[in-house]
Tab-separated table of C-alpha atoms and ligand atoms in Angstrom:
chain	number	residue	atom	x	y	z
G	1	MET	CA	-1.488	28.234	2.351
G	2	LYS	CA	-0.734	24.922	0.655
G	3	ALA	CA	2.663	23.245	0.988
G	4	VAL	CA	4.274	19.864	0.402
G	5	GLN	CA	5.436	18.362	3.676
G	6	ILE	CA	7.057	15.141	4.814
G	7	THR	CA	6.084	13.690	8.159
G	8	GLU	CA	8.320	10.626	7.685
G	9	TYR	CA	11.112	9.640	5.329
G	10	GLY	CA	10.142	7.465	2.392
G	11	GLY	CA	9.412	7.250	-1.332
G	12	PRO	CA	7.592	9.874	-3.414
G	13	GLU	CA	4.349	8.943	-1.598
G	14	ALA	CA	5.828	10.515	1.551
G	15	LEU	CA	5.237	13.956	-0.018
G	16	LYS	CA	1.955	15.319	1.380
G	17	TYR	CA	0.160	18.331	-0.125
G	18	GLN	CA	-1.375	19.981	2.937
G	19	ASP	CA	-2.679	23.181	4.509
G	20	VAL	CA	-0.128	24.913	6.728
G	21	PRO	CA	-0.135	28.354	8.391
G	22	ASP	CA	0.917	31.337	6.241
G	23	PRO	CA	4.425	32.563	7.115
G	24	THR	CA	5.020	36.055	8.512
G	25	PRO	CA	8.279	37.932	7.956
G	26	GLY	CA	10.612	37.995	10.963
G	27	GLU	CA	13.526	40.373	11.544
G	28	GLY	CA	15.616	40.548	8.357
G	29	GLN	CA	13.198	38.382	6.371
G	30	ALA	CA	10.888	38.800	3.406
G	31	VAL	CA	7.890	36.637	2.601
G	32	VAL	CA	7.857	35.571	-1.041
G	33	ASP	CA	4.713	34.640	-3.011
G	34	ILE	CA	6.204	31.690	-4.815
G	35	GLN	CA	5.522	31.452	-8.556
G	36	ALA	CA	7.924	28.609	-9.448
G	37	VAL	CA	9.722	26.037	-7.293
G	38	GLY	CA	12.952	24.360	-8.384
G	39	VAL	CA	13.106	20.592	-7.909
G	40	ASN	CA	16.609	19.280	-7.251
G	41	PHE	CA	18.084	15.852	-6.695
G	42	THR	CA	19.026	16.938	-3.196
G	43	ASP	CA	15.259	17.011	-2.427
G	44	VAL	CA	15.229	13.260	-3.101
G	45	TYR	CA	18.001	12.711	-0.533
G	46	SER	CA	16.059	14.856	1.987
G	47	ARG	CA	12.778	13.036	1.358
G	48	SER	CA	14.257	9.548	1.574
G	49	GLY	CA	16.379	10.289	4.641
G	50	VAL	CA	19.778	9.848	2.920
G	51	ASN	CA	20.436	13.425	4.120
G	52	PRO	CA	18.112	13.630	7.134
G	53	GLY	CA	18.308	17.423	7.819
G	54	PRO	CA	16.058	19.322	10.271
G	55	ALA	CA	13.306	17.698	12.355
G	56	LEU	CA	10.047	16.391	10.823
G	57	PRO	CA	7.429	17.364	9.867
G	58	ARG	CA	8.875	19.881	7.483
G	59	ILE	CA	8.279	21.467	4.097
G	60	LEU	CA	10.613	20.086	1.440
G	61	GLY	CA	12.519	22.041	-1.228
G	62	VAL	CA	15.370	24.569	-1.278
G	63	GLU	CA	14.830	26.755	-4.345
G	64	ALA	CA	12.127	29.058	-5.701
G	65	ALA	CA	11.313	32.405	-7.266
G	66	GLY	CA	8.385	34.784	-6.980
G	67	ALA	CA	7.244	38.229	-5.854
G	68	VAL	CA	7.965	39.827	-2.476
G	69	ARG	CA	4.716	39.913	-0.499
G	70	ALA	CA	5.891	41.575	2.710
G	71	VAL	CA	9.152	42.557	4.378
G	72	GLY	CA	10.051	42.297	8.055
G	73	PRO	CA	11.853	44.759	10.328
G	74	GLY	CA	15.385	45.718	9.322
G	75	VAL	CA	15.017	44.841	5.644
G	76	THR	CA	16.252	47.462	3.224
G	77	GLY	CA	16.488	47.469	-0.553
G	78	LEU	CA	13.483	45.210	-1.125
G	79	GLN	CA	9.843	46.110	-1.560
G	80	GLU	CA	6.491	44.519	-2.183
G	81	GLY	CA	6.206	43.228	-5.731
G	82	ASP	CA	9.958	42.811	-6.396
G	83	LEU	CA	10.649	39.653	-8.368
G	84	VAL	CA	13.272	37.586	-6.516
G	85	ALA	CA	14.901	34.150	-6.642
G	86	TYR	CA	16.768	32.119	-4.030
G	87	CYS	CA	18.185	28.724	-3.217
G	88	SER	CA	19.664	26.709	-0.353
G	89	ILE	CA	16.854	27.838	1.984
G	90	ALA	CA	14.735	24.928	3.229
G	91	GLY	CA	10.940	25.021	2.785
G	92	SER	CA	10.267	26.095	-0.816
G	93	TYR	CA	7.628	23.470	-1.836
G	94	ALA	CA	4.963	25.974	-0.808
G	95	GLU	CA	2.818	28.885	-1.910
G	96	GLN	CA	4.791	31.279	0.304
G	97	GLN	CA	8.067	31.241	2.227
G	98	ALA	CA	9.792	33.550	4.703
G	99	VAL	CA	13.391	33.901	3.503
G	100	PRO	CA	16.355	35.857	4.920
G	101	ALA	CA	16.528	38.986	2.755
G	102	SER	CA	20.305	38.512	2.594
G	103	ARG	CA	19.781	35.388	0.447
G	104	LEU	CA	17.326	36.923	-2.028
G	105	ILE	CA	18.499	37.933	-5.485
G	106	LYS	CA	16.457	40.399	-7.529
G	107	MET	CA	15.678	39.054	-10.980
G	108	PRO	CA	17.103	41.075	-13.874
G	109	ALA	CA	14.478	42.749	-16.077
G	110	GLY	CA	13.388	40.452	-18.873
G	111	LEU	CA	13.666	37.199	-16.891
G	112	ASP	CA	10.724	35.587	-15.124
G	113	SER	CA	10.227	33.395	-12.065
G	114	LYS	CA	10.574	30.187	-14.050
G	115	ASP	CA	14.025	31.285	-15.218
G	116	GLY	CA	14.997	32.132	-11.635
G	117	ALA	CA	13.778	28.861	-10.138
G	118	ALA	CA	15.390	26.948	-13.005
G	119	VAL	CA	18.892	28.330	-12.761
G	120	MET	CA	19.755	29.524	-9.262
G	121	LEU	CA	20.814	26.235	-7.696
G	122	GLN	CA	21.971	24.196	-10.666
G	123	GLY	CA	23.472	27.206	-12.455
G	124	MET	CA	25.511	28.397	-9.484
G	125	THR	CA	26.572	24.776	-8.888
G	126	ALA	CA	27.870	24.436	-12.444
G	127	HIS	CA	29.533	27.846	-11.994
G	128	TYR	CA	31.473	27.020	-8.841
G	129	LEU	CA	32.466	23.578	-10.163
G	130	CYS	CA	34.187	24.844	-13.305
G	131	TYR	CA	35.271	28.325	-12.162
G	132	SER	CA	36.353	27.591	-8.576
G	133	THR	CA	36.589	23.926	-7.518
G	134	TYR	CA	38.668	23.070	-10.567
G	135	PRO	CA	38.981	26.151	-12.795
G	136	VAL	CA	38.860	24.759	-16.326
G	137	GLN	CA	41.588	26.008	-18.676
G	138	THR	CA	41.466	26.138	-22.459
G	139	GLY	CA	42.270	22.700	-23.853
G	140	ASP	CA	41.470	20.768	-20.647
G	141	ARG	CA	39.781	17.429	-21.119
G	142	VAL	CA	36.725	17.300	-18.865
G	143	LEU	CA	34.368	14.448	-17.927
G	144	ILE	CA	30.772	15.356	-17.016
G	145	HIS	CA	28.407	12.613	-15.871
G	146	ALA	CA	24.613	12.786	-16.327
G	147	GLY	CA	25.202	15.272	-19.126
G	148	ALA	CA	21.504	15.756	-19.950
G	149	GLY	CA	20.514	16.415	-16.318
G	150	GLY	CA	19.809	19.738	-14.662
G	151	VAL	CA	23.388	20.512	-13.634
G	152	GLY	CA	24.837	18.504	-16.535
G	153	LEU	CA	23.437	20.596	-19.395
G	154	LEU	CA	24.537	23.841	-17.722
G	155	LEU	CA	27.994	22.543	-16.839
G	156	ILE	CA	28.635	21.363	-20.408
G	157	GLN	CA	27.796	24.850	-21.717
G	158	MET	CA	30.031	26.605	-19.186
G	159	VAL	CA	32.986	24.255	-19.738
G	160	LYS	CA	32.702	24.731	-23.494
G	161	HIS	CA	32.691	28.491	-22.975
G	162	LEU	CA	35.928	28.110	-20.989
G	163	GLY	CA	37.510	26.191	-23.858
G	164	GLY	CA	37.404	22.664	-22.417
G	165	TYR	CA	36.929	19.452	-24.403
G	166	VAL	CA	33.873	17.698	-22.937
G	167	PHE	CA	33.273	13.987	-22.516
G	168	ALA	CA	29.682	13.573	-21.299
G	169	THR	CA	27.935	10.418	-20.132
G	170	VAL	CA	24.183	9.755	-20.428
G	171	SER	CA	21.892	6.730	-20.277
G	172	THR	CA	19.967	7.014	-23.559
G	173	GLU	CA	20.418	8.162	-27.153
G	174	ALA	CA	17.749	10.859	-26.668
G	175	LYS	CA	19.770	12.273	-23.779
G	176	ALA	CA	22.963	11.980	-25.856
G	177	GLN	CA	21.396	14.274	-28.433
G	178	LEU	CA	20.685	16.911	-25.770
G	179	ALA	CA	24.228	16.718	-24.418
G	180	ARG	CA	25.590	17.216	-27.944
G	181	GLU	CA	23.280	20.187	-28.517
G	182	ALA	CA	24.650	21.716	-25.306
G	183	GLY	CA	28.148	21.404	-26.804
G	184	ALA	CA	29.558	18.069	-25.585
G	185	ASP	CA	32.342	16.878	-27.894
G	186	HIS	CA	32.186	13.150	-27.145
G	187	VAL	CA	29.092	11.550	-25.615
G	188	ILE	CA	29.211	8.080	-24.073
G	189	LEU	CA	26.226	5.898	-23.166
G	190	TYR	CA	27.590	4.678	-19.836
G	191	THR	CA	24.759	2.166	-19.560
G	192	GLN	CA	26.129	0.372	-22.612
G	193	GLN	CA	29.839	1.198	-22.767
G	194	ASP	CA	32.695	1.353	-20.268
G	195	PHE	CA	33.183	5.123	-20.183
G	196	ALA	CA	36.689	4.919	-18.684
G	197	GLU	CA	37.881	2.658	-21.508
G	198	GLU	CA	36.283	4.922	-24.117
G	199	ILE	CA	38.017	7.961	-22.658
G	200	LYS	CA	41.381	6.220	-22.463
G	201	LYS	CA	41.000	5.147	-26.092
G	202	ALA	CA	40.073	8.648	-27.216
G	203	THR	CA	42.960	10.315	-25.347
G	204	ASP	CA	45.836	7.933	-26.158
G	205	GLY	CA	45.668	6.604	-22.630
G	206	GLN	CA	46.102	10.008	-21.007
G	207	GLY	CA	42.616	10.558	-19.539
G	208	VAL	CA	40.956	13.770	-18.355
G	209	GLN	CA	42.182	16.639	-16.184
G	210	VAL	CA	38.931	16.654	-14.208
G	211	ALA	CA	35.942	14.386	-13.638
G	212	TYR	CA	32.782	16.094	-12.369
G	213	ASP	CA	30.944	13.113	-10.887
G	214	SER	CA	27.398	13.521	-9.536
G	215	VAL	CA	26.408	9.885	-9.964
G	216	GLY	CA	28.585	8.469	-7.192
G	217	LYS	CA	28.351	4.798	-6.342
G	218	THR	CA	28.208	3.337	-9.871
G	219	THR	CA	30.785	5.681	-11.479
G	220	PHE	CA	33.296	6.673	-8.778
G	221	ASP	CA	35.982	4.018	-9.331
G	222	GLN	CA	35.981	4.377	-13.098
G	223	SER	CA	35.998	8.171	-12.890
G	224	ILE	CA	39.173	7.982	-10.799
G	225	SER	CA	40.657	5.477	-13.226
G	226	CYS	CA	40.337	7.778	-16.228
G	227	LEU	CA	42.050	10.820	-14.688
G	228	ASP	CA	45.287	12.144	-16.134
G	229	ARG	CA	48.311	12.553	-13.852
G	230	ARG	CA	47.525	15.148	-11.104
G	231	GLY	CA	43.884	15.024	-12.219
G	232	HIS	CA	40.972	16.220	-10.096
G	233	MET	CA	38.130	13.974	-8.966
G	234	VAL	CA	35.213	16.246	-8.073
G	235	LEU	CA	32.502	14.137	-6.444
G	236	TYR	CA	29.533	16.466	-6.041
G	237	GLY	CA	26.544	14.102	-5.809
G	238	ALA	CA	25.309	10.553	-5.403
G	239	ALA	CA	22.356	10.011	-7.751
G	240	SER	CA	23.105	6.263	-7.873
G	241	GLY	CA	23.852	6.014	-4.156
G	242	PRO	CA	26.618	7.006	-1.744
G	243	VAL	CA	30.217	6.012	-2.477
G	244	PRO	CA	31.610	3.571	0.106
G	245	PRO	CA	34.605	4.700	2.209
G	246	VAL	CA	37.685	5.350	0.075
G	247	ASP	CA	41.281	4.293	0.731
G	248	PRO	CA	43.463	7.383	0.094
G	249	ARG	CA	45.996	5.146	-1.641
G	250	VAL	CA	43.728	5.186	-4.737
G	251	LEU	CA	44.916	8.757	-5.228
G	252	GLY	CA	48.533	7.605	-5.346
G	253	ASN	CA	48.201	6.373	-8.915
G	254	GLY	CA	49.038	9.706	-10.576
G	255	SER	CA	49.111	12.082	-7.547
G	256	LEU	CA	45.366	12.737	-7.843
G	257	TYR	CA	43.122	15.182	-5.974
G	258	LEU	CA	39.723	14.309	-4.501
G	259	THR	CA	37.141	16.807	-3.273
G	260	ARG	CA	33.453	16.643	-2.232
G	261	PRO	CA	32.197	20.219	-2.699
G	262	SER	CA	28.832	21.787	-1.763
G	263	LEU	CA	27.140	24.922	-3.080
G	264	GLY	CA	26.809	26.310	0.462
G	265	ASP	CA	30.598	26.484	0.768
G	266	TYR	CA	30.844	28.390	-2.503
G	267	THR	CA	28.139	30.984	-1.750
G	268	VAL	CA	29.197	31.827	1.779
G	269	THR	CA	29.126	35.618	1.695
G	270	ARG	CA	26.583	37.974	0.153
G	271	GLU	CA	29.332	39.131	-2.203
G	272	GLU	CA	29.997	35.590	-3.455
G	273	LEU	CA	26.269	34.851	-3.823
G	274	GLU	CA	25.772	38.058	-5.828
G	275	SER	CA	28.798	37.471	-7.990
G	276	ARG	CA	27.848	33.898	-8.989
G	277	SER	CA	24.129	34.613	-9.409
G	278	SER	CA	24.716	37.732	-11.469
G	279	ASP	CA	27.015	35.804	-13.827
G	280	VAL	CA	24.502	32.999	-14.227
G	281	LEU	CA	21.374	35.166	-14.561
G	282	GLY	CA	23.249	37.534	-16.864
G	283	TRP	CA	24.228	34.658	-19.168
G	284	VAL	CA	20.614	33.437	-19.288
G	285	LYS	CA	19.478	36.940	-20.157
G	286	SER	CA	22.085	37.359	-22.894
G	287	GLY	CA	21.337	33.911	-24.334
G	288	GLN	CA	24.864	32.606	-23.631
G	289	LEU	CA	23.389	30.016	-21.260
G	290	LYS	CA	20.368	28.075	-22.527
G	291	LEU	CA	17.872	26.679	-20.025
G	292	ARG	CA	15.923	23.525	-20.696
G	293	VAL	CA	12.715	23.647	-18.672
G	294	GLU	CA	10.531	20.910	-20.035
G	295	HIS	CA	9.089	19.262	-16.943
G	296	LEU	CA	6.523	21.400	-15.101
G	297	PHE	CA	4.146	19.959	-12.504
G	298	PRO	CA	1.516	21.557	-10.268
G	299	LEU	CA	2.823	21.832	-6.679
G	300	SER	CA	0.246	19.207	-5.685
G	301	GLN	CA	2.023	16.720	-8.008
G	302	ALA	CA	5.430	16.912	-6.312
G	303	GLY	CA	5.398	13.132	-5.806
G	304	GLU	CA	5.137	12.534	-9.554
G	305	ALA	CA	7.976	15.017	-10.178
G	306	HIS	CA	10.164	13.013	-7.772
G	307	ARG	CA	9.197	9.714	-9.411
G	308	GLN	CA	10.297	10.997	-12.799
G	309	LEU	CA	13.510	12.616	-11.519
G	310	GLU	CA	14.564	9.477	-9.649
G	311	GLY	CA	13.442	7.286	-12.535
G	312	ARG	CA	15.922	9.070	-14.872
G	313	ALA	CA	12.942	10.227	-16.961
G	314	THR	CA	13.712	13.961	-16.832
G	315	THR	CA	16.194	16.167	-18.657
G	316	GLY	CA	17.222	19.689	-17.697
G	317	LYS	CA	15.199	21.402	-14.989
G	318	VAL	CA	12.077	20.192	-13.191
G	319	LEU	CA	9.738	22.871	-11.772
G	320	LEU	CA	6.662	22.836	-9.528
G	321	ILE	CA	4.081	25.560	-10.054
G	322	PRO	CA	1.991	26.527	-6.973
F	401	NDP	P1	19.722	15.442	-12.642
F	401	NDP	O1	18.749	16.166	-13.489
F	401	NDP	O2	21.134	15.370	-13.127
F	401	NDP	O3	19.157	13.976	-12.394
F	401	NDP	C1	19.988	12.958	-11.978
F	401	NDP	C2	20.591	12.187	-13.165
F	401	NDP	O4	21.568	11.277	-12.663
F	401	NDP	C3	19.578	11.319	-13.886
F	401	NDP	O5	18.841	11.996	-14.862
F	401	NDP	C4	20.471	10.261	-14.500
F	401	NDP	O6	20.945	10.656	-15.784
F	401	NDP	C5	21.681	10.212	-13.554
F	401	NDP	N1	21.715	8.939	-12.825
F	401	NDP	C6	22.698	8.011	-12.914
F	401	NDP	N2	22.443	6.951	-12.171
F	401	NDP	C7	21.246	7.189	-11.583
F	401	NDP	C8	20.444	6.424	-10.695
F	401	NDP	N3	20.809	5.208	-10.269
F	401	NDP	N4	19.270	6.945	-10.280
F	401	NDP	C9	18.896	8.164	-10.695
F	401	NDP	N5	19.624	8.937	-11.531
F	401	NDP	C10	20.798	8.445	-11.979
F	401	NDP	O7	19.681	16.032	-11.162
F	401	NDP	P2	20.253	17.436	-10.619
F	401	NDP	O8	20.770	18.237	-11.757
F	401	NDP	O9	19.269	18.009	-9.696
F	401	NDP	O10	21.472	16.959	-9.737
F	401	NDP	C11	22.548	16.264	-10.338
F	401	NDP	C12	23.488	15.818	-9.254
F	401	NDP	O11	24.182	16.943	-8.754
F	401	NDP	C13	22.834	15.123	-8.055
F	401	NDP	O12	23.686	14.072	-7.658
F	401	NDP	C14	22.840	16.216	-7.011
F	401	NDP	O13	22.852	15.714	-5.732
F	401	NDP	C15	24.124	16.935	-7.358
F	401	NDP	N6	24.172	18.318	-6.884
F	401	NDP	C16	25.175	18.659	-6.030
F	401	NDP	C17	25.326	19.946	-5.599
F	401	NDP	C18	26.497	20.290	-4.753
F	401	NDP	O14	26.720	21.471	-4.476
F	401	NDP	N7	27.270	19.333	-4.294
F	401	NDP	C19	24.356	20.986	-5.970
F	401	NDP	C20	23.380	20.542	-6.962
F	401	NDP	C21	23.282	19.246	-7.364
F	401	NDP	P3	21.217	9.481	-16.883
F	401	NDP	O15	19.883	8.820	-17.088
F	401	NDP	O16	21.738	10.164	-18.076
F	401	NDP	O17	22.208	8.563	-16.239
């Protein structure tokens, strides 16, 4: 089969479209014929070596959807042809992947592989951020950075559904429009305006109850500075680079909370994985959660997909099609 591998860390050119052996299903595994691969910012960290991960060479990617091709010993409840989706399993930039059956989610009728690969990782991330890490209450003021990004557009919709008031930041007017369409109440172009000052102005100096910050290095200090008393700083990514070490005394100005959550810690058990994924897939099916899947590339063009994602040229979800 074909797959996109890295043999050394580097830029998008490090992604190599190559022949590799077909996988076979081991004990408790199913091999999936991948129909759509989800591209996530975490793939950029893995490719560049910011998050080194398992030994090289290896196949990049952690999210996909497709049809079950074969099941291994000990697998029950899955059969050839079932449409499934999964995330957080390394090696999805490929035509096929052997995946633990315990991490596969059957797609609800009416949704296709593109929906599955578009929403599993970013949708469950948005879900745990606003339902578990800091459960948003009606009337909460909420800051969401990169509001037109993959996670951003989904998180805005979920926070609005929970009754929050959303401040979203974006880099361009075109992205601002998308964030507004997703429901953001107040959109700030953080490349042109000081978002912390804008938020202070708009809230009579009070600030927000929670900042969901996936940008990291360039936004961290200001995100902390616009939190209300006992506010929550949820640092869940580093698109602009890692945040330098933090002095805990910065949290003393208002008895603040700081956390650095990961999806893996919020989908630990099968029960938790099923509960979050069924919410998210159910909302897509009912139309409550709108997906924006505008950027599709052939699997062989994974390098170009990375260039655009890193270059802030994408909105919503980026998919690779084998
Ligand atoms: P996005 O689609 O949001 O793309 C990243 C966005 O970040 C860009 O579009 C851009 O939006 C913004 N950005 C700001 N500064 C930079 C910069 N210097 N370089 C590049 N982008 C920048 O990606 P994802 O939805 O895949 O991921 C969003 C974030 O969430 C990432 O940081 C990712 O690591 C994190 N994440 C964390 C998870 C967790 O469990 N902890 C799980 C999933 C994702 P703009 O142009 O508007 O500024």
